[in-house]
mmCIF file with all atom_site columns, C-alpha atoms in Angstrom:
data_model
loop_
_atom_site.group_PDB
_atom_site.id
_atom_site.type_symbol
_atom_site.label_atom_id
_atom_site.label_alt_id
_atom_site.label_comp_id
_atom_site.label_asym_id
_atom_site.label_entity_id
_atom_site.label_seq_id
_atom_site.pdbx_PDB_ins_code
_atom_site.Cartn_x
_atom_site.Cartn_y
_atom_site.Cartn_z
_atom_site.occupancy
_atom_site.B_iso_or_equiv
_atom_site.pdbx_formal_charge
_atom_site.auth_seq_id
_atom_site.auth_comp_id
_atom_site.auth_asym_id
_atom_site.auth_atom_id
_atom_site.pdbx_PDB_model_num
ATOM 1   C CA . MET A 1 1   ? -25.415 51.091  2.348   1.00 50.00 ? 786  MET A CA 1
ATOM 2   C CA . SER A 1 2   ? -23.463 53.527  -0.034  1.00 50.00 ? 787  SER A CA 1
ATOM 3   C CA . PHE A 1 3   ? -21.935 52.341  -3.252  1.00 48.00 ? 788  PHE A CA 1
ATOM 4   C CA . ALA A 1 4   ? -18.423 53.231  -2.050  1.00 50.00 ? 789  ALA A CA 1
ATOM 5   C CA . LYS A 1 5   ? -18.922 51.148  1.023   1.00 48.00 ? 790  LYS A CA 1
ATOM 6   C CA . SER A 1 6   ? -20.384 48.372  -0.839  1.00 51.00 ? 791  SER A CA 1
ATOM 7   C CA . PHE A 1 7   ? -17.573 48.234  -3.368  1.00 49.00 ? 792  PHE A CA 1
ATOM 8   C CA . LEU A 1 8   ? -14.991 48.464  -0.433  1.00 49.00 ? 793  LEU A CA 1
ATOM 9   C CA . CYS A 1 9   ? -16.671 45.402  1.279   1.00 52.00 ? 794  CYS A CA 1
ATOM 10  C CA . ILE A 1 10  ? -16.853 43.402  -2.113  1.00 57.00 ? 795  ILE A CA 1
ATOM 11  C CA . SER A 1 11  ? -13.102 44.081  -2.604  1.00 60.00 ? 796  SER A CA 1
ATOM 12  C CA . GLN A 1 12  ? -12.295 42.982  0.875   1.00 57.00 ? 797  GLN A CA 1
ATOM 13  C CA . VAL A 1 13  ? -14.459 39.661  0.272   1.00 47.00 ? 798  VAL A CA 1
ATOM 14  C CA . GLN A 1 14  ? -12.456 39.140  -2.886  1.00 57.00 ? 799  GLN A CA 1
ATOM 15  C CA . LYS A 1 15  ? -9.143  39.512  -1.186  1.00 57.00 ? 800  LYS A CA 1
ATOM 16  C CA . PHE A 1 16  ? -10.154 37.304  1.618   1.00 49.00 ? 801  PHE A CA 1
ATOM 17  C CA . SER A 1 17  ? -11.405 34.571  -0.792  1.00 50.00 ? 802  SER A CA 1
ATOM 18  C CA . GLN A 1 18  ? -8.156  34.546  -2.456  1.00 56.00 ? 803  GLN A CA 1
ATOM 19  C CA . GLY A 1 19  ? -6.351  34.087  0.937   1.00 53.00 ? 804  GLY A CA 1
ATOM 20  C CA . LEU A 1 20  ? -8.947  31.472  1.819   1.00 45.00 ? 805  LEU A CA 1
ATOM 21  C CA . PHE A 1 21  ? -8.220  29.321  -1.136  1.00 45.00 ? 806  PHE A CA 1
ATOM 22  C CA . ARG A 1 22  ? -4.589  29.590  -0.599  1.00 51.00 ? 807  ARG A CA 1
ATOM 23  C CA . SER A 1 23  ? -4.719  28.632  3.132   1.00 47.00 ? 808  SER A CA 1
ATOM 24  C CA . SER A 1 24  ? -7.046  26.677  5.379   1.00 47.00 ? 809  SER A CA 1
ATOM 25  C CA . ALA A 1 25  ? -8.569  29.620  7.180   1.00 46.00 ? 810  ALA A CA 1
ATOM 26  C CA . PRO A 1 26  ? -11.883 28.778  8.958   1.00 50.00 ? 811  PRO A CA 1
ATOM 27  C CA . LEU A 1 27  ? -15.046 30.234  7.427   1.00 47.00 ? 812  LEU A CA 1
ATOM 28  C CA . ARG A 1 28  ? -15.964 32.017  10.631  1.00 49.00 ? 813  ARG A CA 1
ATOM 29  C CA . HIS A 1 29  ? -13.397 34.741  9.716   1.00 49.00 ? 814  HIS A CA 1
ATOM 30  C CA . LEU A 1 30  ? -15.511 35.944  6.732   1.00 47.00 ? 815  LEU A CA 1
ATOM 31  C CA . PRO A 1 31  ? -15.844 39.671  6.854   1.00 49.00 ? 816  PRO A CA 1
ATOM 32  C CA . LEU A 1 32  ? -19.271 40.714  8.282   1.00 49.00 ? 817  LEU A CA 1
ATOM 33  C CA . CYS A 1 33  ? -19.475 44.211  6.539   1.00 49.00 ? 818  CYS A CA 1
ATOM 34  C CA . LEU A 1 34  ? -22.034 42.876  4.099   1.00 48.00 ? 819  LEU A CA 1
ATOM 35  C CA . PRO A 1 35  ? -25.184 41.033  5.211   1.00 51.00 ? 820  PRO A CA 1
ATOM 36  C CA . PRO A 1 36  ? -25.365 37.267  4.050   1.00 49.00 ? 821  PRO A CA 1
ATOM 37  C CA . GLN A 1 37  ? -27.960 37.830  1.508   1.00 50.00 ? 822  GLN A CA 1
ATOM 38  C CA . GLU A 1 38  ? -25.806 40.727  -0.061  1.00 49.00 ? 823  GLU A CA 1
ATOM 39  C CA . THR A 1 39  ? -22.670 38.612  -0.212  1.00 49.00 ? 824  THR A CA 1
ATOM 40  C CA . LEU A 1 40  ? -22.792 37.467  -3.875  1.00 51.00 ? 825  LEU A CA 1
ATOM 41  C CA . LEU A 1 41  ? -20.674 34.293  -4.818  1.00 50.00 ? 826  LEU A CA 1
ATOM 42  C CA . ARG A 1 42  ? -20.414 35.666  -8.338  1.00 54.00 ? 827  ARG A CA 1
ATOM 43  C CA . ASN A 1 43  ? -18.142 38.435  -7.105  1.00 56.00 ? 828  ASN A CA 1
ATOM 44  C CA . ILE A 1 44  ? -15.788 36.020  -5.380  1.00 53.00 ? 829  ILE A CA 1
ATOM 45  C CA . LYS A 1 45  ? -12.937 35.012  -7.734  1.00 54.00 ? 830  LYS A CA 1
ATOM 46  C CA . PRO A 1 46  ? -11.902 31.544  -6.707  1.00 54.00 ? 831  PRO A CA 1
ATOM 47  C CA . TYR A 1 47  ? -8.241  31.064  -6.692  1.00 52.00 ? 832  TYR A CA 1
ATOM 48  C CA . ARG A 1 48  ? -6.533  27.568  -6.207  1.00 52.00 ? 833  ARG A CA 1
ATOM 49  C CA . GLN A 1 49  ? -2.878  26.774  -5.949  1.00 52.00 ? 834  GLN A CA 1
ATOM 50  C CA . PHE A 1 50  ? -2.307  23.402  -7.576  1.00 50.00 ? 835  PHE A CA 1
ATOM 51  C CA . SER A 1 51  ? 0.040   21.167  -5.796  1.00 51.00 ? 836  SER A CA 1
ATOM 52  C CA . THR A 1 52  ? 2.711   19.094  -7.802  1.00 51.00 ? 837  THR A CA 1
ATOM 53  C CA . SER A 1 53  ? 3.831   17.002  -4.841  1.00 50.00 ? 838  SER A CA 1
ATOM 54  C CA . GLN A 1 54  ? 2.517   13.755  -6.433  1.00 48.00 ? 839  GLN A CA 1
ATOM 55  C CA . VAL A 1 55  ? 4.133   14.616  -9.686  1.00 45.00 ? 840  VAL A CA 1
ATOM 56  C CA . CYS A 1 56  ? 7.353   14.984  -7.860  1.00 46.00 ? 841  CYS A CA 1
ATOM 57  C CA . CYS A 1 57  ? 7.145   11.768  -6.046  1.00 45.00 ? 842  CYS A CA 1
ATOM 58  C CA . GLU A 1 58  ? 6.435   9.979   -9.425  1.00 46.00 ? 843  GLU A CA 1
ATOM 59  C CA . GLU A 1 59  ? 9.370   11.622  -10.935 1.00 43.00 ? 844  GLU A CA 1
ATOM 60  C CA . GLU A 1 60  ? 11.606  10.384  -8.038  1.00 42.00 ? 845  GLU A CA 1
ATOM 61  C CA . GLU A 1 61  ? 10.263  6.955   -8.324  1.00 44.00 ? 846  GLU A CA 1
ATOM 62  C CA . VAL A 1 62  ? 11.057  6.760   -12.004 1.00 40.00 ? 847  VAL A CA 1
ATOM 63  C CA . ALA A 1 63  ? 14.405  8.181   -11.457 1.00 38.00 ? 848  ALA A CA 1
ATOM 64  C CA . ALA A 1 64  ? 15.197  5.711   -8.730  1.00 44.00 ? 849  ALA A CA 1
ATOM 65  C CA . GLU A 1 65  ? 14.114  2.840   -11.056 1.00 46.00 ? 850  GLU A CA 1
ATOM 66  C CA . ASP A 1 66  ? 16.087  4.083   -13.936 1.00 43.00 ? 851  ASP A CA 1
ATOM 67  C CA . GLY A 1 67  ? 19.277  4.635   -11.782 1.00 50.00 ? 852  GLY A CA 1
ATOM 68  C CA . ASP A 1 68  ? 19.500  8.378   -12.586 1.00 54.00 ? 853  ASP A CA 1
ATOM 69  C CA . GLY A 1 69  ? 18.382  9.463   -9.046  1.00 64.00 ? 854  GLY A CA 1
ATOM 70  C CA . LYS A 1 70  ? 20.492  9.337   -5.855  1.00 78.00 ? 855  LYS A CA 1
ATOM 71  C CA . PRO A 1 71  ? 23.828  7.795   -5.905  1.00 86.00 ? 856  PRO A CA 1
ATOM 72  C CA . ILE A 1 72  ? 23.840  4.252   -4.789  1.00 87.00 ? 857  ILE A CA 1
ATOM 73  C CA . ASP A 1 73  ? 25.258  3.272   -1.443  1.00 90.00 ? 858  ASP A CA 1
ATOM 74  C CA . PRO A 1 74  ? 28.541  1.206   -1.945  1.00 90.00 ? 859  PRO A CA 1
ATOM 75  C CA . ALA A 1 75  ? 27.368  -1.137  0.935   1.00 89.00 ? 860  ALA A CA 1
ATOM 76  C CA . LYS A 1 76  ? 24.208  -2.148  -0.996  1.00 92.00 ? 861  LYS A CA 1
ATOM 77  C CA . ASP A 1 77  ? 25.900  -2.529  -4.441  1.00 93.00 ? 862  ASP A CA 1
ATOM 78  C CA . ARG A 1 78  ? 26.205  -6.040  -5.370  1.00 92.00 ? 863  ARG A CA 1
ATOM 79  C CA . ARG A 1 79  ? 26.661  -5.639  -9.285  1.00 93.00 ? 864  ARG A CA 1
ATOM 80  C CA . ASN A 1 80  ? 30.234  -6.561  -9.041  1.00 94.00 ? 865  ASN A CA 1
ATOM 81  C CA . PRO A 1 81  ? 30.573  -9.482  -6.578  1.00 94.00 ? 866  PRO A CA 1
ATOM 82  C CA . HIS A 1 82  ? 33.863  -10.478 -5.063  1.00 95.00 ? 867  HIS A CA 1
ATOM 83  C CA . PRO A 1 83  ? 35.534  -13.529 -6.065  1.00 96.00 ? 868  PRO A CA 1
ATOM 84  C CA . VAL A 1 84  ? 35.279  -16.827 -4.132  1.00 96.00 ? 869  VAL A CA 1
ATOM 85  C CA . GLU A 1 85  ? 38.966  -16.680 -3.262  1.00 96.00 ? 870  GLU A CA 1
ATOM 86  C CA . THR A 1 86  ? 38.323  -13.388 -1.438  1.00 96.00 ? 871  THR A CA 1
ATOM 87  C CA . SER A 1 87  ? 35.386  -14.760 0.366   1.00 97.00 ? 872  SER A CA 1
ATOM 88  C CA . ILE A 1 88  ? 37.499  -17.832 1.565   1.00 97.00 ? 873  ILE A CA 1
ATOM 89  C CA . ARG A 1 89  ? 40.195  -15.524 2.923   1.00 97.00 ? 874  ARG A CA 1
ATOM 90  C CA . TYR A 1 90  ? 37.488  -13.437 4.575   1.00 97.00 ? 875  TYR A CA 1
ATOM 91  C CA . LEU A 1 91  ? 36.179  -16.338 6.483   1.00 96.00 ? 876  LEU A CA 1
ATOM 92  C CA . ALA A 1 92  ? 39.644  -17.046 7.824   1.00 95.00 ? 877  ALA A CA 1
ATOM 93  C CA . SER A 1 93  ? 40.465  -13.491 8.723   1.00 96.00 ? 878  SER A CA 1
ATOM 94  C CA . GLU A 1 94  ? 40.415  -11.644 12.021  1.00 95.00 ? 879  GLU A CA 1
ATOM 95  C CA . ALA A 1 95  ? 37.633  -9.194  10.669  1.00 95.00 ? 880  ALA A CA 1
ATOM 96  C CA . TYR A 1 96  ? 35.175  -12.248 10.451  1.00 96.00 ? 881  TYR A CA 1
ATOM 97  C CA . GLN A 1 97  ? 35.953  -13.379 13.934  1.00 95.00 ? 882  GLN A CA 1
ATOM 98  C CA . LYS A 1 98  ? 35.296  -9.957  15.411  1.00 94.00 ? 883  LYS A CA 1
ATOM 99  C CA . CYS A 1 99  ? 31.984  -9.798  13.433  1.00 94.00 ? 884  CYS A CA 1
ATOM 100 C CA . TYR A 1 100 ? 30.709  -13.269 13.917  1.00 95.00 ? 885  TYR A CA 1
ATOM 101 C CA . GLY A 1 101 ? 32.989  -15.070 16.282  1.00 93.00 ? 886  GLY A CA 1
ATOM 102 C CA . SER A 1 102 ? 32.758  -18.853 16.409  1.00 92.00 ? 887  SER A CA 1
ATOM 103 C CA . GLU A 1 103 ? 28.987  -18.716 15.589  1.00 95.00 ? 888  GLU A CA 1
ATOM 104 C CA . PRO A 1 104 ? 27.317  -19.309 12.203  1.00 96.00 ? 889  PRO A CA 1
ATOM 105 C CA . VAL A 1 105 ? 26.555  -16.345 10.193  1.00 96.00 ? 890  VAL A CA 1
ATOM 106 C CA . TRP A 1 106 ? 22.746  -16.738 10.568  1.00 97.00 ? 891  TRP A CA 1
ATOM 107 C CA . LYS A 1 107 ? 22.856  -17.137 14.331  1.00 95.00 ? 892  LYS A CA 1
ATOM 108 C CA . PRO A 1 108 ? 22.709  -13.428 15.253  1.00 93.00 ? 893  PRO A CA 1
ATOM 109 C CA . TYR A 1 109 ? 20.196  -12.671 12.627  1.00 95.00 ? 894  TYR A CA 1
ATOM 110 C CA . ARG A 1 110 ? 16.525  -11.820 13.459  1.00 93.00 ? 895  ARG A CA 1
ATOM 111 C CA . ARG A 1 111 ? 13.775  -11.539 10.786  1.00 92.00 ? 896  ARG A CA 1
ATOM 112 C CA . ASN A 1 112 ? 11.401  -8.542  10.903  1.00 90.00 ? 897  ASN A CA 1
ATOM 113 C CA . HIS A 1 113 ? 7.733   -9.357  10.623  1.00 88.00 ? 898  HIS A CA 1
ATOM 114 C CA . LYS A 1 114 ? 4.247   -8.281  11.796  1.00 88.00 ? 899  LYS A CA 1
ATOM 115 C CA . GLY A 1 115 ? 2.638   -9.898  14.684  1.00 89.00 ? 900  GLY A CA 1
ATOM 116 C CA . MET A 1 116 ? 3.811   -12.514 17.025  1.00 90.00 ? 901  MET A CA 1
ATOM 117 C CA . PHE A 1 117 ? 4.680   -15.288 14.436  1.00 90.00 ? 902  PHE A CA 1
ATOM 118 C CA . ALA A 1 118 ? 6.919   -14.972 11.658  1.00 88.00 ? 903  ALA A CA 1
ATOM 119 C CA . PRO A 1 119 ? 5.683   -16.106 8.096   1.00 91.00 ? 904  PRO A CA 1
ATOM 120 C CA . ARG A 1 120 ? 6.732   -19.666 7.125   1.00 92.00 ? 905  ARG A CA 1
ATOM 121 C CA . LYS A 1 121 ? 8.532   -18.730 4.076   1.00 94.00 ? 906  LYS A CA 1
ATOM 122 C CA . THR A 1 122 ? 11.225  -15.965 3.777   1.00 96.00 ? 907  THR A CA 1
ATOM 123 C CA . ARG A 1 123 ? 11.180  -13.254 1.125   1.00 95.00 ? 908  ARG A CA 1
ATOM 124 C CA . ARG A 1 124 ? 11.925  -14.311 -2.409  1.00 96.00 ? 909  ARG A CA 1
ATOM 125 C CA . THR A 1 125 ? 15.225  -12.239 -2.755  1.00 96.00 ? 910  THR A CA 1
ATOM 126 C CA . CYS A 1 126 ? 16.946  -9.452  -1.163  1.00 96.00 ? 911  CYS A CA 1
ATOM 127 C CA . ILE A 1 127 ? 18.802  -8.021  -4.163  1.00 96.00 ? 912  ILE A CA 1
ATOM 128 C CA . ARG A 1 128 ? 17.089  -6.712  -7.199  1.00 95.00 ? 913  ARG A CA 1
ATOM 129 C CA . ASN A 1 129 ? 18.979  -5.543  -10.232 1.00 93.00 ? 914  ASN A CA 1
ATOM 130 C CA . GLY A 1 130 ? 22.397  -5.908  -8.265  1.00 93.00 ? 915  GLY A CA 1
ATOM 131 C CA . ILE A 1 131 ? 21.236  -3.618  -5.518  1.00 94.00 ? 916  ILE A CA 1
ATOM 132 C CA . VAL A 1 132 ? 20.168  -4.635  -1.826  1.00 95.00 ? 917  VAL A CA 1
ATOM 133 C CA . THR A 1 133 ? 16.475  -3.470  -1.836  1.00 94.00 ? 918  THR A CA 1
ATOM 134 C CA . ALA A 1 134 ? 15.508  -5.073  1.520   1.00 93.00 ? 919  ALA A CA 1
ATOM 135 C CA . SER A 1 135 ? 15.712  -3.095  4.736   1.00 92.00 ? 920  SER A CA 1
ATOM 136 C CA . ASN A 1 136 ? 16.678  -6.206  6.664   1.00 94.00 ? 921  ASN A CA 1
ATOM 137 C CA . PRO A 1 137 ? 18.501  -8.450  4.222   1.00 96.00 ? 922  PRO A CA 1
ATOM 138 C CA . CYS A 1 138 ? 19.214  -12.162 5.014   1.00 96.00 ? 923  CYS A CA 1
ATOM 139 C CA . PRO A 1 139 ? 22.433  -13.336 6.529   1.00 96.00 ? 924  PRO A CA 1
ATOM 140 C CA . ILE A 1 140 ? 24.051  -14.155 3.033   1.00 97.00 ? 925  ILE A CA 1
ATOM 141 C CA . CYS A 1 141 ? 22.783  -10.917 1.175   1.00 96.00 ? 926  CYS A CA 1
ATOM 142 C CA . ARG A 1 142 ? 23.783  -8.559  3.939   1.00 95.00 ? 927  ARG A CA 1
ATOM 143 C CA . ASP A 1 143 ? 27.501  -9.249  3.845   1.00 95.00 ? 928  ASP A CA 1
ATOM 144 C CA . GLU A 1 144 ? 29.025  -8.743  0.417   1.00 95.00 ? 929  GLU A CA 1
ATOM 145 C CA . TYR A 1 145 ? 32.017  -11.023 1.210   1.00 96.00 ? 930  TYR A CA 1
ATOM 146 C CA . LEU A 1 146 ? 29.878  -14.164 1.828   1.00 97.00 ? 931  LEU A CA 1
ATOM 147 C CA . ILE A 1 147 ? 29.963  -15.808 -1.453  1.00 97.00 ? 932  ILE A CA 1
ATOM 148 C CA . VAL A 1 148 ? 27.941  -19.163 -2.020  1.00 97.00 ? 933  VAL A CA 1
ATOM 149 C CA . HIS A 1 149 ? 30.272  -21.448 -4.038  1.00 97.00 ? 934  HIS A CA 1
ATOM 150 C CA . PRO A 1 150 ? 31.012  -25.180 -3.981  1.00 97.00 ? 935  PRO A CA 1
ATOM 151 C CA . TYR A 1 151 ? 34.717  -24.315 -3.044  1.00 97.00 ? 936  TYR A CA 1
ATOM 152 C CA . ASN A 1 152 ? 33.623  -22.160 -0.101  1.00 97.00 ? 937  ASN A CA 1
ATOM 153 C CA . VAL A 1 153 ? 33.369  -25.104 2.260   1.00 97.00 ? 938  VAL A CA 1
ATOM 154 C CA . ASN A 1 154 ? 33.529  -23.258 5.642   1.00 96.00 ? 939  ASN A CA 1
ATOM 155 C CA . LEU A 1 155 ? 30.538  -21.206 4.658   1.00 97.00 ? 940  LEU A CA 1
ATOM 156 C CA . LEU A 1 156 ? 28.638  -24.193 3.347   1.00 98.00 ? 941  LEU A CA 1
ATOM 157 C CA . LYS A 1 157 ? 29.131  -26.233 6.431   1.00 97.00 ? 942  LYS A CA 1
ATOM 158 C CA . GLN A 1 158 ? 27.424  -23.584 8.575   1.00 97.00 ? 943  GLN A CA 1
ATOM 159 C CA . PHE A 1 159 ? 24.151  -24.586 6.800   1.00 98.00 ? 944  PHE A CA 1
ATOM 160 C CA . ILE A 1 160 ? 24.403  -28.228 7.374   1.00 97.00 ? 945  ILE A CA 1
ATOM 161 C CA . SER A 1 161 ? 23.113  -29.773 10.521  1.00 95.00 ? 946  SER A CA 1
ATOM 162 C CA . PRO A 1 162 ? 26.069  -31.264 12.786  1.00 93.00 ? 947  PRO A CA 1
ATOM 163 C CA . PHE A 1 163 ? 23.842  -33.879 14.151  1.00 92.00 ? 948  PHE A CA 1
ATOM 164 C CA . ASN A 1 164 ? 22.235  -35.633 11.181  1.00 90.00 ? 949  ASN A CA 1
ATOM 165 C CA . GLY A 1 165 ? 24.009  -33.993 8.198   1.00 92.00 ? 950  GLY A CA 1
ATOM 166 C CA . GLU A 1 166 ? 20.821  -32.607 6.798   1.00 94.00 ? 951  GLU A CA 1
ATOM 167 C CA . ASN A 1 167 ? 20.554  -29.105 5.092   1.00 96.00 ? 952  ASN A CA 1
ATOM 168 C CA . LEU A 1 168 ? 19.118  -26.590 7.569   1.00 97.00 ? 953  LEU A CA 1
ATOM 169 C CA . SER A 1 169 ? 15.938  -25.137 6.564   1.00 96.00 ? 954  SER A CA 1
ATOM 170 C CA . TYR A 1 170 ? 15.373  -21.424 5.736   1.00 96.00 ? 955  TYR A CA 1
ATOM 171 C CA . GLU A 1 171 ? 12.981  -21.216 8.710   1.00 94.00 ? 956  GLU A CA 1
ATOM 172 C CA . LYS A 1 172 ? 15.921  -21.654 10.971  1.00 95.00 ? 957  LYS A CA 1
ATOM 173 C CA . THR A 1 173 ? 18.600  -19.788 8.963   1.00 96.00 ? 958  THR A CA 1
ATOM 174 C CA . GLY A 1 174 ? 16.465  -16.986 7.776   1.00 96.00 ? 959  GLY A CA 1
ATOM 175 C CA . VAL A 1 175 ? 18.067  -16.741 4.254   1.00 97.00 ? 960  VAL A CA 1
ATOM 176 C CA . CYS A 1 176 ? 15.851  -15.692 1.358   1.00 97.00 ? 961  CYS A CA 1
ATOM 177 C CA . GLN A 1 177 ? 14.571  -18.100 -1.133  1.00 97.00 ? 962  GLN A CA 1
ATOM 178 C CA . LYS A 1 178 ? 17.060  -17.319 -3.732  1.00 97.00 ? 963  LYS A CA 1
ATOM 179 C CA . GLN A 1 179 ? 20.069  -17.885 -1.501  1.00 97.00 ? 964  GLN A CA 1
ATOM 180 C CA . HIS A 1 180 ? 18.510  -20.986 -0.044  1.00 97.00 ? 965  HIS A CA 1
ATOM 181 C CA . ARG A 1 181 ? 18.337  -22.560 -3.472  1.00 98.00 ? 966  ARG A CA 1
ATOM 182 C CA . ALA A 1 182 ? 21.935  -21.402 -4.292  1.00 97.00 ? 967  ALA A CA 1
ATOM 183 C CA . LEU A 1 183 ? 23.042  -23.152 -1.085  1.00 98.00 ? 968  LEU A CA 1
ATOM 184 C CA . LEU A 1 184 ? 21.327  -26.371 -1.848  1.00 98.00 ? 969  LEU A CA 1
ATOM 185 C CA . VAL A 1 185 ? 22.962  -26.469 -5.354  1.00 98.00 ? 970  VAL A CA 1
ATOM 186 C CA . ALA A 1 186 ? 26.457  -25.538 -3.971  1.00 98.00 ? 971  ALA A CA 1
ATOM 187 C CA . ILE A 1 187 ? 26.299  -28.052 -1.202  1.00 98.00 ? 972  ILE A CA 1
ATOM 188 C CA . THR A 1 188 ? 25.280  -30.867 -3.570  1.00 97.00 ? 973  THR A CA 1
ATOM 189 C CA . GLN A 1 189 ? 28.021  -29.886 -5.869  1.00 97.00 ? 974  GLN A CA 1
ATOM 190 C CA . ALA A 1 190 ? 30.503  -29.896 -3.016  1.00 97.00 ? 975  ALA A CA 1
ATOM 191 C CA . LYS A 1 191 ? 29.473  -33.270 -1.915  1.00 96.00 ? 976  LYS A CA 1
ATOM 192 C CA . ASN A 1 192 ? 29.846  -34.626 -5.581  1.00 96.00 ? 977  ASN A CA 1
ATOM 193 C CA . LYS A 1 193 ? 33.425  -33.113 -5.769  1.00 96.00 ? 978  LYS A CA 1
ATOM 194 C CA . GLY A 1 194 ? 34.399  -34.784 -2.277  1.00 95.00 ? 979  GLY A CA 1
ATOM 195 C CA . LEU A 1 195 ? 34.868  -31.433 -0.523  1.00 96.00 ? 980  LEU A CA 1
ATOM 196 C CA . ILE A 1 196 ? 32.169  -32.262 2.078   1.00 96.00 ? 981  ILE A CA 1
ATOM 197 C CA . THR A 1 197 ? 31.887  -35.541 3.583   1.00 94.00 ? 982  THR A CA 1
ATOM 198 C CA . PHE A 1 198 ? 28.623  -37.063 4.365   1.00 91.00 ? 983  PHE A CA 1
ATOM 199 C CA . ASP A 1 199 ? 27.198  -40.348 5.557   1.00 88.00 ? 984  ASP A CA 1
ATOM 200 C CA . ILE A 1 200 ? 25.652  -42.644 3.006   1.00 86.00 ? 985  ILE A CA 1
ATOM 201 C CA . PRO A 1 201 ? 22.053  -43.353 3.941   1.00 82.00 ? 986  PRO A CA 1
ATOM 202 C CA . PHE A 1 202 ? 21.113  -46.644 5.289   1.00 86.00 ? 987  PHE A CA 1
ATOM 203 C CA . ARG A 1 203 ? 19.546  -48.940 2.769   1.00 88.00 ? 988  ARG A CA 1
ATOM 204 C CA . GLU A 1 204 ? 16.659  -51.159 3.850   1.00 90.00 ? 989  GLU A CA 1
ATOM 205 C CA . TYR A 1 205 ? 16.108  -54.441 2.056   1.00 90.00 ? 990  TYR A CA 1
ATOM 206 C CA . ASP A 1 206 ? 13.010  -56.451 1.836   1.00 90.00 ? 991  ASP A CA 1
ATOM 207 C CA . TYR A 1 207 ? 14.172  -59.767 2.971   1.00 89.00 ? 992  TYR A CA 1
ATOM 208 C CA . ALA A 1 208 ? 10.975  -61.535 1.758   1.00 87.00 ? 993  ALA A CA 1
ATOM 209 C CA . ASP A 1 209 ? 12.461  -61.188 -1.816  1.00 86.00 ? 994  ASP A CA 1
ATOM 210 C CA . TYR A 1 210 ? 15.339  -63.465 -0.713  1.00 88.00 ? 995  TYR A CA 1
ATOM 211 C CA . MET A 1 211 ? 13.165  -66.031 1.146   1.00 87.00 ? 996  MET A CA 1
ATOM 212 C CA . PRO A 1 212 ? 12.472  -69.279 -0.666  1.00 85.00 ? 997  PRO A CA 1
ATOM 213 C CA . LYS A 1 213 ? 9.006   -69.267 -1.949  1.00 80.00 ? 998  LYS A CA 1
ATOM 214 C CA . ASN A 1 214 ? 6.606   -72.228 -1.154  1.00 76.00 ? 999  ASN A CA 1
ATOM 215 C CA . THR A 1 215 ? 5.628   -73.830 -4.426  1.00 64.00 ? 1000 THR A CA 1
ATOM 216 C CA . THR A 1 216 ? 3.359   -76.301 -2.822  1.00 60.00 ? 1001 THR A CA 1
#
């Protein structure tokens, strides 16, 4: 093989190696102008294009955490909650009737979970740093006009059983743990203020304490 032909083939191999490292071309397309024993690896200049996709993803995550990234959706912003008076008027409005009708706010809600059976406990919270982070928030967190407050009686009554007066469990309502604790506190405060009527539990006595004791 002449020197000119050998030099030409080596240059072709170098050009192909550069394209090989840039793309995912199969090795079967290597030029066959040189025999395998004459294709020297030291003549191939490796070229690799570094990817910055992971760095970009990390920067986006940091920006989202710092609040300097994408603009926040107003429907998910809970940093400035509405006053309880607005929530009380909302429950008596026509918009609420069109949205929920005569059913409780938790009635049409369905939890998203893996498998056939839902986990026993709901998520800890749907709102972090004043922003709704859950893709399927609970019935209280999904509506910005539902404010848990002792004076919002019409909302609190929806989480009390009409049969025995007990507080409904989060397994039935699907509210997150944070809102469930807030509901328990608000219901207790409303009962103490006399805003919600409830039956006094029946007290059982041990009549043996009132029976005369036999001293003989």
